[in-house]
PDB file of C-alpha atoms in Angstrom:
ATOM      1  CA  MET M 102     -30.177 -26.125 -23.856  1.00 38.00           C
ATOM      2  CA  SER M 103     -28.343 -24.620 -20.871  1.00 37.00           C
ATOM      3  CA  ARG M 104     -26.825 -21.198 -21.324  1.00 37.00           C
ATOM      4  CA  HIS M 105     -23.558 -20.333 -19.603  1.00 37.00           C
ATOM      5  CA  TRP M 106     -22.711 -16.712 -18.865  1.00 35.00           C
ATOM      6  CA  ILE M 107     -19.100 -16.572 -17.728  1.00 34.00           C
ATOM      7  CA  LEU M 108     -17.828 -13.518 -15.911  1.00 33.00           C
ATOM      8  CA  LEU M 109     -14.674 -12.185 -17.543  1.00 33.00           C
ATOM      9  CA  LEU M 110     -11.770 -11.438 -15.277  1.00 35.00           C
ATOM     10  CA  GLY M 111     -12.446  -8.222 -13.374  1.00 35.00           C
ATOM     11  CA  PHE M 112     -11.372  -6.613 -10.193  1.00 32.00           C
ATOM     12  CA  LEU M 113     -10.606  -9.466  -7.793  1.00 36.00           C
ATOM     13  CA  SER M 114     -11.102  -9.543  -4.076  1.00 34.00           C
ATOM     14  CA  LEU M 115      -7.671  -8.441  -2.899  1.00 34.00           C
ATOM     15  CA  SER M 116      -6.881  -4.827  -3.628  1.00 31.00           C
ATOM     16  CA  TRP M 117      -3.189  -5.427  -4.338  1.00 32.00           C
ATOM     17  CA  PHE M 118      -4.015  -8.012  -6.983  1.00 32.00           C
ATOM     18  CA  TRP M 119      -4.516  -5.327  -9.605  1.00 31.00           C
ATOM     19  CA  ALA M 120      -1.474  -3.195  -8.751  1.00 29.00           C
ATOM     20  CA  SER M 121      -0.235  -1.828 -12.044  1.00 28.00           C
ATOM     21  CA  ARG M 122       3.409  -2.633 -11.434  1.00 31.00           C
ATOM     22  CA  ALA M 123       5.502  -4.638  -8.994  1.00 35.00           C
ATOM     23  CA  ASP M 124       8.345  -2.894  -7.181  1.00 42.00           C
ATOM     24  CA  ALA M 125      11.452  -4.383  -5.599  1.00 44.00           C
ATOM     25  CA  ALA M 126      10.895  -5.420  -1.986  1.00 55.00           C
ATOM     26  CA  GLN M 127      13.017  -4.782   1.070  1.00 53.00           C
ATOM     27  CA  VAL M 128      12.743  -6.036   4.625  1.00 55.00           C
ATOM     28  CA  CYS M 129      13.944  -3.601   7.283  1.00 61.00           C
ATOM     29  CA  GLN M 130      14.563  -4.114  10.973  1.00 62.00           C
ATOM     30  CA  ASP M 131      16.127  -2.218  13.843  1.00 68.00           C
ATOM     31  CA  VAL M 132      19.419  -3.849  14.824  1.00 66.00           C
ATOM     32  CA  MET M 133      21.343  -3.090  18.014  1.00 68.00           C
ATOM     33  CA  VAL M 134      24.768  -1.789  17.009  1.00 59.00           C
ATOM     34  CA  GLY M 135      26.142  -0.742  20.376  1.00 64.00           C
ATOM     35  CA  MET M 136      25.536   0.626  23.845  1.00 67.00           C
ATOM     36  CA  SER M 137      25.531   4.203  25.053  1.00 69.00           C
ATOM     37  CA  PRO M 138      27.861   4.599  28.065  1.00 70.00           C
ATOM     38  CA  GLY M 139      25.324   6.773  29.838  1.00 65.00           C
ATOM     39  CA  GLY M 140      26.414   9.574  32.130  1.00 65.00           C
ATOM     40  CA  ASN M 141      24.967  12.814  33.463  1.00 69.00           C
ATOM     41  CA  GLY M 142      22.398  10.821  35.361  1.00 67.00           C
ATOM     42  CA  LEU M 143      21.393   8.695  32.366  1.00 71.00           C
ATOM     43  CA  ALA M 144      21.643   4.919  32.466  1.00 71.00           C
ATOM     44  CA  PRO M 145      23.442   3.080  29.641  1.00 73.00           C
ATOM     45  CA  HIS M 146      21.076   2.155  26.805  1.00 68.00           C
ATOM     46  CA  ALA M 147      21.135   0.268  23.525  1.00 70.00           C
ATOM     47  CA  ILE M 148      21.800   2.052  20.243  1.00 67.00           C
ATOM     48  CA  TYR M 149      19.725   0.782  17.303  1.00 68.00           C
ATOM     49  CA  GLN M 150      20.191   1.272  13.579  1.00 66.00           C
ATOM     50  CA  THR M 151      17.652   0.492  10.860  1.00 65.00           C
ATOM     51  CA  GLN M 152      19.125  -1.984   8.396  1.00 60.00           C
ATOM     52  CA  CYS M 153      17.390  -3.067   5.185  1.00 62.00           C
ATOM     53  CA  ALA M 154      18.032  -5.945   2.818  1.00 63.00           C
ATOM     54  CA  TRP M 155      16.556  -6.951  -0.509  1.00 74.00           C
ATOM     55  CA  VAL M 156      14.552 -10.158  -0.189  1.00 86.00           C
ATOM     56  CA  ALA M 157      13.767 -12.737  -2.844  1.00 90.00           C
ATOM     57  CA  GLY M 158      10.714 -14.862  -3.431  1.00 92.00           C
ATOM     58  CA  ALA M 159       9.704 -17.643  -5.794  1.00 94.00           C
ATOM     59  CA  ILE M 160       6.553 -19.353  -6.939  1.00 95.00           C
ATOM     60  CA  ALA M 161       6.192 -22.823  -8.459  1.00 95.00           C
ATOM     61  CA  PHE M 162       3.124 -24.427 -10.004  1.00 96.00           C
ATOM     62  CA  ASP M 163       1.812 -27.273 -12.140  1.00 95.00           C
ATOM     63  CA  VAL M 164      -0.722 -26.066 -14.722  1.00 94.00           C
ATOM     64  CA  ARG M 165      -2.282 -29.513 -15.133  1.00 93.00           C
ATOM     65  CA  THR M 166      -2.905 -30.282 -11.446  1.00 93.00           C
ATOM     66  CA  ARG M 167      -3.006 -26.655 -10.178  1.00 94.00           C
ATOM     67  CA  VAL M 168      -0.664 -27.652  -7.360  1.00 94.00           C
ATOM     68  CA  TYR M 169       1.454 -24.684  -6.276  1.00 95.00           C
ATOM     69  CA  SER M 170       3.947 -23.593  -3.641  1.00 95.00           C
ATOM     70  CA  ALA M 171       5.984 -20.517  -2.838  1.00 94.00           C
ATOM     71  CA  ALA M 172       8.941 -19.217  -0.866  1.00 94.00           C
ATOM     72  CA  TRP M 173       9.487 -15.702   0.444  1.00 91.00           C
ATOM     73  CA  ASN M 174      11.900 -13.621   2.535  1.00 90.00           C
ATOM     74  CA  HIS M 175      14.935 -15.441   1.163  1.00 91.00           C
ATOM     75  CA  ALA M 176      18.395 -13.945   0.834  1.00 87.00           C
ATOM     76  CA  SER M 177      18.792 -14.934  -2.823  1.00 89.00           C
ATOM     77  CA  ALA M 178      16.602 -15.745  -5.812  1.00 89.00           C
ATOM     78  CA  ASP M 179      18.254 -19.149  -6.304  1.00 91.00           C
ATOM     79  CA  GLU M 180      17.607 -20.073  -2.685  1.00 92.00           C
ATOM     80  CA  ALA M 181      13.946 -19.070  -2.966  1.00 92.00           C
ATOM     81  CA  LEU M 182      13.463 -20.975  -6.230  1.00 93.00           C
ATOM     82  CA  ASP M 183      15.038 -24.148  -4.830  1.00 94.00           C
ATOM     83  CA  ALA M 184      12.717 -23.970  -1.815  1.00 95.00           C
ATOM     84  CA  ALA M 185       9.574 -23.468  -3.930  1.00 94.00           C
ATOM     85  CA  ILE M 186      10.448 -26.273  -6.370  1.00 94.00           C
ATOM     86  CA  ALA M 187      11.289 -28.629  -3.500  1.00 95.00           C
ATOM     87  CA  GLN M 188       7.770 -28.156  -2.105  1.00 94.00           C
ATOM     88  CA  CYS M 189       5.914 -28.294  -5.418  1.00 94.00           C
ATOM     89  CA  GLY M 190       7.951 -31.014  -7.131  1.00 92.00           C
ATOM     90  CA  ARG M 191      10.475 -31.127  -9.957  1.00 89.00           C
ATOM     91  CA  HIS M 192       7.688 -31.289 -12.537  1.00 91.00           C
ATOM     92  CA  CYS M 193       6.526 -27.780 -11.565  1.00 94.00           C
ATOM     93  CA  VAL M 194       7.321 -24.544 -13.389  1.00 93.00           C
ATOM     94  CA  GLY M 195       9.173 -22.042 -11.204  1.00 93.00           C
ATOM     95  CA  GLN M 196       9.829 -18.297 -11.207  1.00 92.00           C
ATOM     96  CA  SER M 197      12.017 -16.390  -8.754  1.00 92.00           C
ATOM     97  CA  PHE M 198      11.864 -12.641  -8.223  1.00 90.00           C
ATOM     98  CA  TYR M 199      12.835  -9.723  -6.006  1.00 87.00           C
ATOM     99  CA  THR M 200       9.586  -7.840  -6.599  1.00 82.00           C
ATOM    100  CA  ASP M 201       6.650  -7.191  -4.303  1.00 81.00           C
ATOM    101  CA  PHE M 202       4.273  -9.288  -6.395  1.00 87.00           C
ATOM    102  CA  VAL M 203       4.092 -11.827  -9.207  1.00 93.00           C
ATOM    103  CA  TRP M 204       0.957 -12.845 -11.109  1.00 95.00           C
ATOM    104  CA  VAL M 205       0.190 -16.158 -12.813  1.00 97.00           C
ATOM    105  CA  ALA M 206      -2.560 -16.681 -15.396  1.00 97.00           C
ATOM    106  CA  MET M 207      -3.618 -20.152 -16.517  1.00 97.00           C
ATOM    107  CA  ALA M 208      -5.828 -21.369 -19.351  1.00 97.00           C
ATOM    108  CA  ASP M 209      -8.951 -23.216 -18.296  1.00 96.00           C
ATOM    109  CA  ASP M 210      -7.975 -26.125 -20.565  1.00 94.00           C
ATOM    110  CA  ASP M 211      -4.402 -26.190 -19.142  1.00 94.00           C
ATOM    111  CA  SER M 212      -2.958 -25.425 -22.579  1.00 94.00           C
ATOM    112  CA  ALA M 213      -0.971 -22.327 -21.597  1.00 96.00           C
ATOM    113  CA  TYR M 214       0.045 -20.007 -18.797  1.00 96.00           C
ATOM    114  CA  GLY M 215       1.527 -16.564 -18.301  1.00 96.00           C
ATOM    115  CA  VAL M 216       3.782 -15.226 -15.532  1.00 95.00           C
ATOM    116  CA  SER M 217       4.396 -11.517 -15.023  1.00 94.00           C
ATOM    117  CA  LEU M 218       6.345  -9.395 -12.567  1.00 91.00           C
ATOM    118  CA  LYS M 219       4.658  -6.296 -14.024  1.00 91.00           C
ATOM    119  CA  SER M 220       0.909  -6.709 -13.675  1.00 92.00           C
ATOM    120  CA  ALA M 221      -2.039  -9.089 -13.688  1.00 93.00           C
ATOM    121  CA  GLU M 222      -3.044  -7.785 -17.104  1.00 95.00           C
ATOM    122  CA  ASP M 223       0.381  -8.675 -18.502  1.00 96.00           C
ATOM    123  CA  ALA M 224       0.144 -12.239 -17.161  1.00 96.00           C
ATOM    124  CA  LEU M 225      -3.267 -12.565 -18.797  1.00 96.00           C
ATOM    125  CA  ARG M 226      -1.915 -11.296 -22.126  1.00 96.00           C
ATOM    126  CA  GLN M 227       0.979 -13.760 -22.025  1.00 96.00           C
ATOM    127  CA  CYS M 228      -1.383 -16.671 -21.415  1.00 97.00           C
ATOM    128  CA  THR M 229      -3.689 -15.590 -24.248  1.00 96.00           C
ATOM    129  CA  PHE M 230      -0.851 -14.956 -26.710  1.00 96.00           C
ATOM    130  CA  SER M 231       0.512 -18.429 -25.923  1.00 95.00           C
ATOM    131  CA  GLY M 232      -2.708 -19.922 -27.261  1.00 95.00           C
ATOM    132  CA  GLY M 233      -4.521 -20.391 -23.961  1.00 94.00           C
ATOM    133  CA  ARG M 234      -8.316 -20.661 -23.998  1.00 91.00           C
ATOM    134  CA  ASP M 235     -10.315 -18.854 -21.303  1.00 93.00           C
ATOM    135  CA  CYS M 236      -7.214 -17.598 -19.505  1.00 96.00           C
ATOM    136  CA  ALA M 237      -7.664 -16.162 -16.011  1.00 96.00           C
ATOM    137  CA  VAL M 238      -5.283 -14.829 -13.378  1.00 96.00           C
ATOM    138  CA  VAL M 239      -5.516 -17.399 -10.604  1.00 96.00           C
ATOM    139  CA  LEU M 240      -2.305 -17.202  -8.589  1.00 95.00           C
ATOM    140  CA  GLY M 241      -0.463 -14.365  -6.903  1.00 94.00           C
ATOM    141  CA  GLY M 242       2.813 -14.425  -5.010  1.00 92.00           C
ATOM    142  CA  SER M 243       5.101 -12.017  -3.184  1.00 91.00           C
ATOM    143  CA  SER M 244       8.708 -11.904  -2.063  1.00 89.00           C
ATOM    144  CA  THR M 245       7.473 -10.963   1.420  1.00 88.00           C
ATOM    145  CA  ALA M 246       4.211 -12.910   1.902  1.00 88.00           C
ATOM    146  CA  ALA M 247       2.424 -16.208   1.297  1.00 92.00           C
ATOM    147  CA  PRO M 248       0.784 -16.893  -2.105  1.00 93.00           C
ATOM    148  CA  VAL M 249      -2.936 -16.671  -2.860  1.00 92.00           C
ATOM    149  CA  TYR M 250      -5.005 -18.793  -5.258  1.00 94.00           C
ATOM    150  CA  TRP M 251      -8.225 -17.234  -6.552  1.00 92.00           C
ATOM    151  CA  GLY M 252     -10.665 -20.063  -7.176  1.00 92.00           C
ATOM    152  CA  PHE M 253     -13.914 -20.013  -9.145  1.00 94.00           C
ATOM    153  CA  SER M 254     -17.466 -20.142  -7.858  1.00 93.00           C
ATOM    154  CA  ALA M 255     -20.732 -20.334  -9.798  1.00 95.00           C
ATOM    155  CA  LEU M 256     -24.475 -19.837  -9.359  1.00 96.00           C
ATOM    156  CA  SER M 257     -26.990 -21.619 -11.593  1.00 97.00           C
ATOM    157  CA  TYR M 258     -30.728 -20.911 -11.809  1.00 96.00           C
ATOM    158  CA  ASP M 259     -33.647 -22.019 -13.987  1.00 96.00           C
ATOM    159  CA  PRO M 260     -36.331 -19.286 -14.264  1.00 94.00           C
ATOM    160  CA  ALA M 261     -38.959 -21.758 -15.459  1.00 93.00           C
ATOM    161  CA  THR M 262     -38.782 -24.168 -12.524  1.00 94.00           C
ATOM    162  CA  GLY M 263     -36.943 -22.215  -9.823  1.00 93.00           C
ATOM    163  CA  ALA M 264     -34.315 -24.959  -9.606  1.00 95.00           C
ATOM    164  CA  SER M 265     -30.877 -23.811  -8.492  1.00 94.00           C
ATOM    165  CA  GLY M 266     -27.350 -25.043  -7.905  1.00 94.00           C
ATOM    166  CA  ARG M 267     -24.045 -23.600  -6.828  1.00 92.00           C
ATOM    167  CA  SER M 268     -20.372 -24.422  -6.594  1.00 92.00           C
ATOM    168  CA  PHE M 269     -17.592 -22.776  -4.596  1.00 90.00           C
ATOM    169  CA  GLU M 270     -13.838 -22.278  -4.852  1.00 89.00           C
ATOM    170  CA  ARG M 271     -13.005 -24.723  -7.626  1.00 93.00           C
ATOM    171  CA  ARG M 272      -9.598 -24.622  -9.305  1.00 94.00           C
ATOM    172  CA  ARG M 273     -11.059 -24.091 -12.802  1.00 95.00           C
ATOM    173  CA  ARG M 274     -13.924 -21.988 -14.135  1.00 96.00           C
ATOM    174  CA  SER M 275     -15.265 -24.862 -16.257  1.00 96.00           C
ATOM    175  CA  VAL M 276     -15.425 -27.152 -13.221  1.00 95.00           C
ATOM    176  CA  ALA M 277     -17.360 -24.579 -11.186  1.00 95.00           C
ATOM    177  CA  VAL M 278     -19.810 -24.003 -14.062  1.00 96.00           C
ATOM    178  CA  ALA M 279     -20.345 -27.714 -14.725  1.00 96.00           C
ATOM    179  CA  GLU M 280     -20.859 -28.517 -11.053  1.00 95.00           C
ATOM    180  CA  ALA M 281     -23.333 -25.690 -10.421  1.00 95.00           C
ATOM    181  CA  THR M 282     -25.272 -26.507 -13.608  1.00 97.00           C
ATOM    182  CA  GLU M 283     -25.465 -30.199 -12.716  1.00 96.00           C
ATOM    183  CA  ARG M 284     -26.721 -29.378  -9.229  1.00 94.00           C
ATOM    184  CA  CYS M 285     -29.345 -27.096 -10.753  1.00 96.00           C
ATOM    185  CA  GLY M 286     -30.488 -30.063 -12.814  1.00 94.00           C
ATOM    186  CA  ALA M 287     -33.061 -28.391 -15.084  1.00 92.00           C
ATOM    187  CA  PRO M 288     -32.890 -27.937 -18.888  1.00 90.00           C
ATOM    188  CA  GLY M 289     -32.999 -24.137 -18.700  1.00 93.00           C
ATOM    189  CA  CYS M 290     -30.368 -23.574 -16.013  1.00 96.00           C
ATOM    190  CA  TRP M 291     -28.480 -20.301 -16.527  1.00 97.00           C
ATOM    191  CA  THR M 292     -25.014 -20.232 -14.936  1.00 97.00           C
ATOM    192  CA  PHE M 293     -22.864 -17.342 -13.745  1.00 97.00           C
ATOM    193  CA  ALA M 294     -19.220 -17.838 -12.706  1.00 96.00           C
ATOM    194  CA  TYR M 295     -17.052 -15.475 -10.672  1.00 94.00           C
ATOM    195  CA  GLN M 296     -13.830 -15.337  -8.650  1.00 91.00           C
ATOM    196  CA  GLY M 297     -14.158 -14.654  -4.934  1.00 82.00           C
ATOM    197  CA  GLY M 298     -16.454 -12.188  -3.211  1.00 85.00           C
ATOM    198  CA  TYR M 299     -20.241 -12.117  -3.453  1.00 90.00           C
ATOM    199  CA  ALA M 300     -22.584 -12.746  -6.387  1.00 93.00           C
ATOM    200  CA  ALA M 301     -26.312 -12.454  -7.022  1.00 94.00           C
ATOM    201  CA  ILE M 302     -28.830 -13.259  -9.768  1.00 96.00           C
ATOM    202  CA  ALA M 303     -31.880 -11.051 -10.370  1.00 96.00           C
ATOM    203  CA  ARG M 304     -34.961 -12.009 -12.387  1.00 95.00           C
ATOM    204  CA  SER M 305     -37.316  -9.722 -14.289  1.00 95.00           C
ATOM    205  CA  ALA M 306     -41.056 -10.303 -14.596  1.00 92.00           C
ATOM    206  CA  ASP M 307     -40.598 -11.787 -18.074  1.00 91.00           C
ATOM    207  CA  GLY M 308     -38.061 -14.331 -16.794  1.00 92.00           C
ATOM    208  CA  ARG M 309     -34.799 -12.757 -17.941  1.00 94.00           C
ATOM    209  CA  LEU M 310     -31.823 -13.178 -15.616  1.00 96.00           C
ATOM    210  CA  PHE M 311     -29.034 -10.755 -14.714  1.00 96.00           C
ATOM    211  CA  ALA M 312     -26.040 -11.475 -12.498  1.00 96.00           C
ATOM    212  CA  GLU M 313     -23.507  -9.228 -10.795  1.00 94.00           C
ATOM    213  CA  TRP M 314     -20.494  -9.695  -8.544  1.00 91.00           C
ATOM    214  CA  THR M 315     -18.605  -7.642  -5.951  1.00 89.00           C
ATOM    215  CA  PRO M 316     -15.172  -8.147  -4.353  1.00 81.00           C
ATOM    216  CA  GLN M 317     -14.821  -9.919  -1.042  1.00 68.00           C
ATOM    217  CA  LYS M 318     -14.391  -6.699   0.916  1.00 63.00           C
ATOM    218  CA  ASN M 319     -17.974  -5.740   0.080  1.00 64.00           C
ATOM    219  CA  VAL M 320     -21.096  -7.198   1.652  1.00 74.00           C
ATOM    220  CA  LEU M 321     -23.679  -9.413  -0.010  1.00 79.00           C
ATOM    221  CA  ILE M 322     -26.259  -6.637  -0.248  1.00 83.00           C
ATOM    222  CA  ASN M 323     -23.989  -4.765  -2.692  1.00 89.00           C
ATOM    223  CA  ALA M 324     -23.992  -7.691  -5.128  1.00 90.00           C
ATOM    224  CA  GLU M 325     -27.765  -7.974  -4.847  1.00 92.00           C
ATOM    225  CA  ARG M 326     -28.188  -4.240  -5.401  1.00 92.00           C
ATOM    226  CA  LYS M 327     -25.986  -4.349  -8.505  1.00 93.00           C
ATOM    227  CA  ALA M 328     -27.848  -7.343  -9.950  1.00 95.00           C
ATOM    228  CA  ARG M 329     -31.225  -5.710  -9.349  1.00 94.00           C
ATOM    229  CA  SER M 330     -30.030  -2.440 -10.907  1.00 95.00           C
ATOM    230  CA  ALA M 331     -28.713  -4.249 -13.990  1.00 95.00           C
ATOM    231  CA  CYS M 332     -32.070  -5.973 -14.366  1.00 96.00           C
ATOM    232  CA  LYS M 333     -34.007  -2.710 -14.052  1.00 95.00           C
ATOM    233  CA  ARG M 334     -31.791  -0.873 -16.555  1.00 95.00           C
ATOM    234  CA  ALA M 335     -32.102  -3.592 -19.180  1.00 95.00           C
ATOM    235  CA  THR M 336     -35.812  -4.349 -18.831  1.00 94.00           C
ATOM    236  CA  GLY M 337     -37.398  -1.293 -17.247  1.00 92.00           C
ATOM    237  CA  ASP M 338     -38.950  -3.646 -14.707  1.00 88.00           C
ATOM    238  CA  LYS M 339     -38.947  -1.897 -11.333  1.00 88.00           C
ATOM    239  CA  GLU M 340     -39.948  -5.128  -9.606  1.00 88.00           C
ATOM    240  CA  CYS M 341     -36.826  -7.136 -10.477  1.00 94.00           C
ATOM    241  CA  LYS M 342     -36.274  -9.702  -7.747  1.00 95.00           C
ATOM    242  CA  ILE M 343     -33.189 -11.430  -6.388  1.00 95.00           C
ATOM    243  CA  VAL M 344     -33.643 -15.163  -6.910  1.00 95.00           C
ATOM    244  CA  MET M 345     -30.211 -16.362  -5.824  1.00 94.00           C
ATOM    245  CA  SER M 346     -27.125 -15.010  -4.062  1.00 91.00           C
ATOM    246  CA  ALA M 347     -24.051 -16.313  -2.283  1.00 88.00           C
ATOM    247  CA  GLY M 348     -20.804 -15.239  -0.648  1.00 79.00           C
ATOM    248  CA  PRO M 349     -17.816 -16.655   1.246  1.00 71.00           C
ATOM    249  CA  GLU M 350     -20.051 -17.698   4.146  1.00 63.00           C
ATOM    250  CA  ALA M 351     -21.802 -20.166   1.850  1.00 58.00           C
ATOM    251  CA  VAL M 352     -18.528 -22.040   1.313  1.00 55.00           C
ATOM    252  CA  ALA M 353     -18.637 -23.272   4.913  1.00 52.00           C
ATOM    253  CA  ASP M 354     -22.286 -24.290   4.504  1.00 54.00           C
ATOM    254  CA  ASP M 355     -21.467 -26.138   1.289  1.00 57.00           C
ATOM    255  CA  THR M 356     -18.586 -27.966   2.985  1.00 55.00           C
ATOM    256  CA  ALA M 357     -20.781 -28.913   5.946  1.00 58.00           C
ATOM    257  CA  ARG M 358     -23.433 -30.327   3.610  1.00 55.00           C
ATOM    258  CA  PHE M 359     -20.783 -32.333   1.747  1.00 53.00           C
ATOM    259  CA  ILE M 360     -19.507 -33.805   5.029  1.00 64.00           C
ATOM    260  CA  GLU M 361     -23.033 -34.741   6.105  1.00 64.00           C
ATOM    261  CA  GLU M 362     -23.809 -36.322   2.731  1.00 60.00           C
ATOM    262  CA  THR M 363     -20.562 -38.307   2.848  1.00 63.00           C
ATOM    263  CA  LYS M 364     -21.321 -39.437   6.393  1.00 72.00           C
ATOM    264  CA  ARG M 365     -24.797 -40.646   5.393  1.00 70.00           C
ATOM    265  CA  GLN M 366     -23.379 -42.501   2.393  1.00 70.00           C
ATOM    266  CA  LEU M 367     -20.815 -44.254   4.591  1.00 78.00           C
ATOM    267  CA  GLU M 368     -23.502 -45.211   7.118  1.00 77.00           C
ATOM    268  CA  HIS M 369     -25.705 -46.652   4.368  1.00 74.00           C
ATOM    269  CA  GLU M 370     -22.769 -48.584   2.931  1.00 74.00           C
ATOM    270  CA  LEU M 371     -21.928 -49.978   6.372  1.00 78.00           C
ATOM    271  CA  GLU M 372     -25.544 -51.077   6.854  1.00 78.00           C
ATOM    272  CA  ARG M 373     -25.474 -52.806   3.454  1.00 75.00           C
ATOM    273  CA  ILE M 374     -22.275 -54.674   4.316  1.00 75.00           C
ATOM    274  CA  GLU M 375     -23.729 -55.792   7.659  1.00 76.00           C
ATOM    275  CA  ARG M 376     -26.898 -57.055   5.966  1.00 73.00           C
ATOM    276  CA  GLU M 377     -24.929 -59.038   3.397  1.00 74.00           C
ATOM    277  CA  HIS M 378     -22.051 -60.308   5.540  1.00 72.00           C
ATOM    278  CA  GLY M 379     -23.167 -59.948   9.137  1.00 66.00           C
ATOM    279  CA  LYS M 380     -21.722 -57.703  11.807  1.00 57.00           C
ATOM    280  CA  PHE M 381     -18.017 -57.084  12.069  1.00 50.00           C
ATOM    281  CA  PRO M 382     -16.228 -59.326  14.628  1.00 51.00           C
ATOM    282  CA  ALA M 383     -15.629 -56.389  16.970  1.00 47.00           C
ATOM    283  CA  ASP M 384     -19.357 -55.587  16.994  1.00 48.00           C
ATOM    284  CA  ALA M 385     -20.375 -59.226  17.465  1.00 47.00           C
ATOM    285  CA  GLU M 386     -18.266 -59.564  20.627  1.00 47.00           C
ATOM    286  CA  GLN M 387     -19.974 -56.619  22.327  1.00 46.00           C
TER     287      GLN M 387
END
């Protein structure tokens, strides 16, 4: 029976994500308000004044499809909300705001969500109190910047066979876990899920596994060091070894492999069609 160890929501990769409270946002710029007449040997020059204005933002999302959109740097909250909904679709839930940040938590089973202008923790509480299962903060927005979606990645490893599998940047934790476990393909696959950054799995001499994760701003070696330390503390085994690790760089590798696999499948399908039906007319004329 496969065992799934799911990382609870911790410190995510962007430092502002865990700001304790959102503050109202202003955009300031220097505006020319006149010209100096010059004199006493000085040439005329522009006179500037710093002018600030409150700016509004909005975020819109569909819990079921995880489609989302946002608007920022708008003059009014209504204007920002209309823009976000227009991009996302009328079926989407929308929230406008004048604050620096907004956080959105969603249940893994799409049963609930939470939106907070205060903190990520508050969004998570709202989602949980609404009956959501396995809620996680996945979306962040700002009245002055583009939104960010924090996807889920997973590593899966079987200590008995050495089989492994991984999944990157999926919209739901359960999808990342299922995909990594399936790719691992062995009965004893042990799966660790995380959001962003780097992760590593360490194995003790007796086959026990320990996983750790670090934010994106840290390097892979930090995740490996943490996993090895956790293994040593729990087992006393000074020879704990890293058996699997991954970071953002692996996403590109995973995508490249997917493209190559898809290309090979298409080539095989084309060969099958040619065997059964002959070459396409364009090929036959050449």
